[in-house]
Tab-separated table of C-alpha atoms in Angstrom:
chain	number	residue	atom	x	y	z
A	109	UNK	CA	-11.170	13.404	9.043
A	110	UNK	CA	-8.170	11.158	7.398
A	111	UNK	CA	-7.336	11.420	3.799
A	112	UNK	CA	-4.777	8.899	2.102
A	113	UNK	CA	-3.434	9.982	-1.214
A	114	UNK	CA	-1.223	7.548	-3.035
A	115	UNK	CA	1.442	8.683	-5.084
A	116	UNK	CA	4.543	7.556	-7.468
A	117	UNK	CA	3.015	4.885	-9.654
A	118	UNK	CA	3.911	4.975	-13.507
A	119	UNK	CA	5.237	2.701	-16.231
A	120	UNK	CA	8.526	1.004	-15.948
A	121	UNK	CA	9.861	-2.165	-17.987
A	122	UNK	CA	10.241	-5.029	-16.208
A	123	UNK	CA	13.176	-5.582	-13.652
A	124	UNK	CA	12.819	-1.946	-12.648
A	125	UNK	CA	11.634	-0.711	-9.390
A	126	UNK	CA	8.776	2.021	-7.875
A	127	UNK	CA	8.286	3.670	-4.705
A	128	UNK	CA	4.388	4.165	-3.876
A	129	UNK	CA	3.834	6.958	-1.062
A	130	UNK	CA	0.701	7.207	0.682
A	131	UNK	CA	0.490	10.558	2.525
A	132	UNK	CA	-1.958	10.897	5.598
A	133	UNK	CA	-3.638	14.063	6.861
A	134	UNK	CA	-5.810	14.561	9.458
A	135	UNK	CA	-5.221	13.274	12.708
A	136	UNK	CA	-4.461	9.304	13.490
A	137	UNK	CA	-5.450	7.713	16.831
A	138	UNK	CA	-5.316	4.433	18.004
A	139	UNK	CA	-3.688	1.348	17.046
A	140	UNK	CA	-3.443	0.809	13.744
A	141	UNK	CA	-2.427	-1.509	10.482
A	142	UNK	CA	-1.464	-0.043	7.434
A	143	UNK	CA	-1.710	-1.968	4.156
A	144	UNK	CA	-1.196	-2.182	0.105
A	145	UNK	CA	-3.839	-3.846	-2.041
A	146	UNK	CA	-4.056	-4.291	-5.484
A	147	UNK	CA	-6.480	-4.483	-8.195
A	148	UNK	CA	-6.006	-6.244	-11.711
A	149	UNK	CA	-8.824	-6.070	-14.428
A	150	UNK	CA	-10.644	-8.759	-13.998
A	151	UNK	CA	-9.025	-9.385	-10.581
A	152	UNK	CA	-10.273	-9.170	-7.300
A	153	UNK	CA	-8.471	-6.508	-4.761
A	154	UNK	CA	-5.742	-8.584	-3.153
A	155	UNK	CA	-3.605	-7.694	0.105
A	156	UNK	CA	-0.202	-7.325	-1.025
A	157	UNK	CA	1.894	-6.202	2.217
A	158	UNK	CA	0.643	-5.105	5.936
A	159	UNK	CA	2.470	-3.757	8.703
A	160	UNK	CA	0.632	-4.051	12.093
A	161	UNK	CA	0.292	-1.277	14.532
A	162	UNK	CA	3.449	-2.985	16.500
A	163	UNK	CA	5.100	-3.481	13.367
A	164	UNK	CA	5.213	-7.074	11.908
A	165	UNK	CA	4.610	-7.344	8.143
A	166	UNK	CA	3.098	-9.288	6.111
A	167	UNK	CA	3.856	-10.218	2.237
A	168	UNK	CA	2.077	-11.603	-0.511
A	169	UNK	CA	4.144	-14.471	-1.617
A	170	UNK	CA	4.609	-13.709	-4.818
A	171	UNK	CA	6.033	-10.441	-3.531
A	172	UNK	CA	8.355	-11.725	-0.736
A	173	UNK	CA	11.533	-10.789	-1.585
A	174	UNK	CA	10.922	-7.875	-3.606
A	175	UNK	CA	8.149	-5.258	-2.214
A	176	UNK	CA	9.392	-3.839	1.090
A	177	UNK	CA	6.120	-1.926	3.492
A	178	UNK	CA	7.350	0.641	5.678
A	179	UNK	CA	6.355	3.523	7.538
A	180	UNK	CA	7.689	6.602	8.371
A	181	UNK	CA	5.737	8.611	11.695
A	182	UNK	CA	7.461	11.787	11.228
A	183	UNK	CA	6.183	12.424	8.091
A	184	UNK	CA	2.916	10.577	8.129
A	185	UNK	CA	3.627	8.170	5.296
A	186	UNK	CA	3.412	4.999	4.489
A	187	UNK	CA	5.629	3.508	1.385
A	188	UNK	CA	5.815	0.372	-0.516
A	189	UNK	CA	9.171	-0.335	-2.406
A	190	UNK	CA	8.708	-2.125	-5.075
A	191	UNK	CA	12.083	-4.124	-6.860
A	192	UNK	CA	12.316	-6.449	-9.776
A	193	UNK	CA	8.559	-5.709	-10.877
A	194	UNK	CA	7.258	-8.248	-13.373
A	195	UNK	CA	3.913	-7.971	-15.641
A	196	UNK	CA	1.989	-9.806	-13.574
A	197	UNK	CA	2.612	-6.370	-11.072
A	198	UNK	CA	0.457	-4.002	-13.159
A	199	UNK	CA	-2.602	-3.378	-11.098
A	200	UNK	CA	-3.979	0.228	-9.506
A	201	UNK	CA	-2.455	0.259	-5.954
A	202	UNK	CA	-4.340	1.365	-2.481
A	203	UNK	CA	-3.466	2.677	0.493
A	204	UNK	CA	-4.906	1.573	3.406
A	205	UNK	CA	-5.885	2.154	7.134
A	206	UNK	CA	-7.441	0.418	9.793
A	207	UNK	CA	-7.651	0.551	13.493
A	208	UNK	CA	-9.836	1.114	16.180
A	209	UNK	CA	-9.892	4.572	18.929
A	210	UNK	CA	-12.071	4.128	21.619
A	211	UNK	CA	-14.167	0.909	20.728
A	212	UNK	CA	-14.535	2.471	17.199
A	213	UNK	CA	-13.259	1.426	14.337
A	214	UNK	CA	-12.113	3.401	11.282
A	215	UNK	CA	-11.142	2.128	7.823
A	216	UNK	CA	-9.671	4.653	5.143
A	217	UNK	CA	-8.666	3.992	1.424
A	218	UNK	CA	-6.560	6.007	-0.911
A	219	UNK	CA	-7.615	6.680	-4.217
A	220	UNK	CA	-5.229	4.415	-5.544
A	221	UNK	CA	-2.486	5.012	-8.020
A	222	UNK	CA	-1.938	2.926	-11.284
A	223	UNK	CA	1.160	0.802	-11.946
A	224	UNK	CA	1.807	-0.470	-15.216
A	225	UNK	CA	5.199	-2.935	-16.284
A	226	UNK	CA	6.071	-3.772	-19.680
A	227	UNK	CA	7.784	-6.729	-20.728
């Protein structure tokens, strides 16, 4: 019933900065977390940032200071901005929701979008 479709990954040199979107249809209940994982070849998924349903974040510290999670309700989407990207940043990005309606719990992914940063 949800769908998550990242959006706005790409190349960029290093120093420069992206804006991943991750667009939500279908309808949300619940409390909720949103979160950004990555995945390097080779590389298991890692969490990069998380916002919980009452809206603390959380960074991956080699991110702190320079990827920003945010949300915005109105227009169902969830972004990550991402500032002074380095190499070690290229990775496919994913979207992702979790929370729970009614003692149930739902999990969605996005299909992830690819980031790539040249030196």
């Amino acid at each position: 019933q949800v769908k998550l479709v990242e959006s706005g990954g790409g190349l960029v040199q290093a120093g420069g900065s992206l804006r991943l979107s991750c667009a939500a249809s279908g309808s949300i209940f619940g409390s909720n977390a949103m979160a950004w994982y990555r995945q390097a070849p080779g590389k298991q998924r890692e969490l990069v940032a998380a916002m919980a349903s009452g809206g603390s974040t959380d960074y991956l510290d080699s991110v702190k200071g320079r990827f920003t999670i945010s949300r915005d309700n109105a227009k169902n989407t969830a972004y990550l901005q991402m500032n002074s990207l380095k190499p070690e940043d290229t990775a496919v990005y994913y979207c992702n929701l979790k929370g729970v309606v009614r003692a149930l719990a739902y999990d969605y992914w996005g299909q992830g979008t690819q980031v790539t940063v040249s030196s």
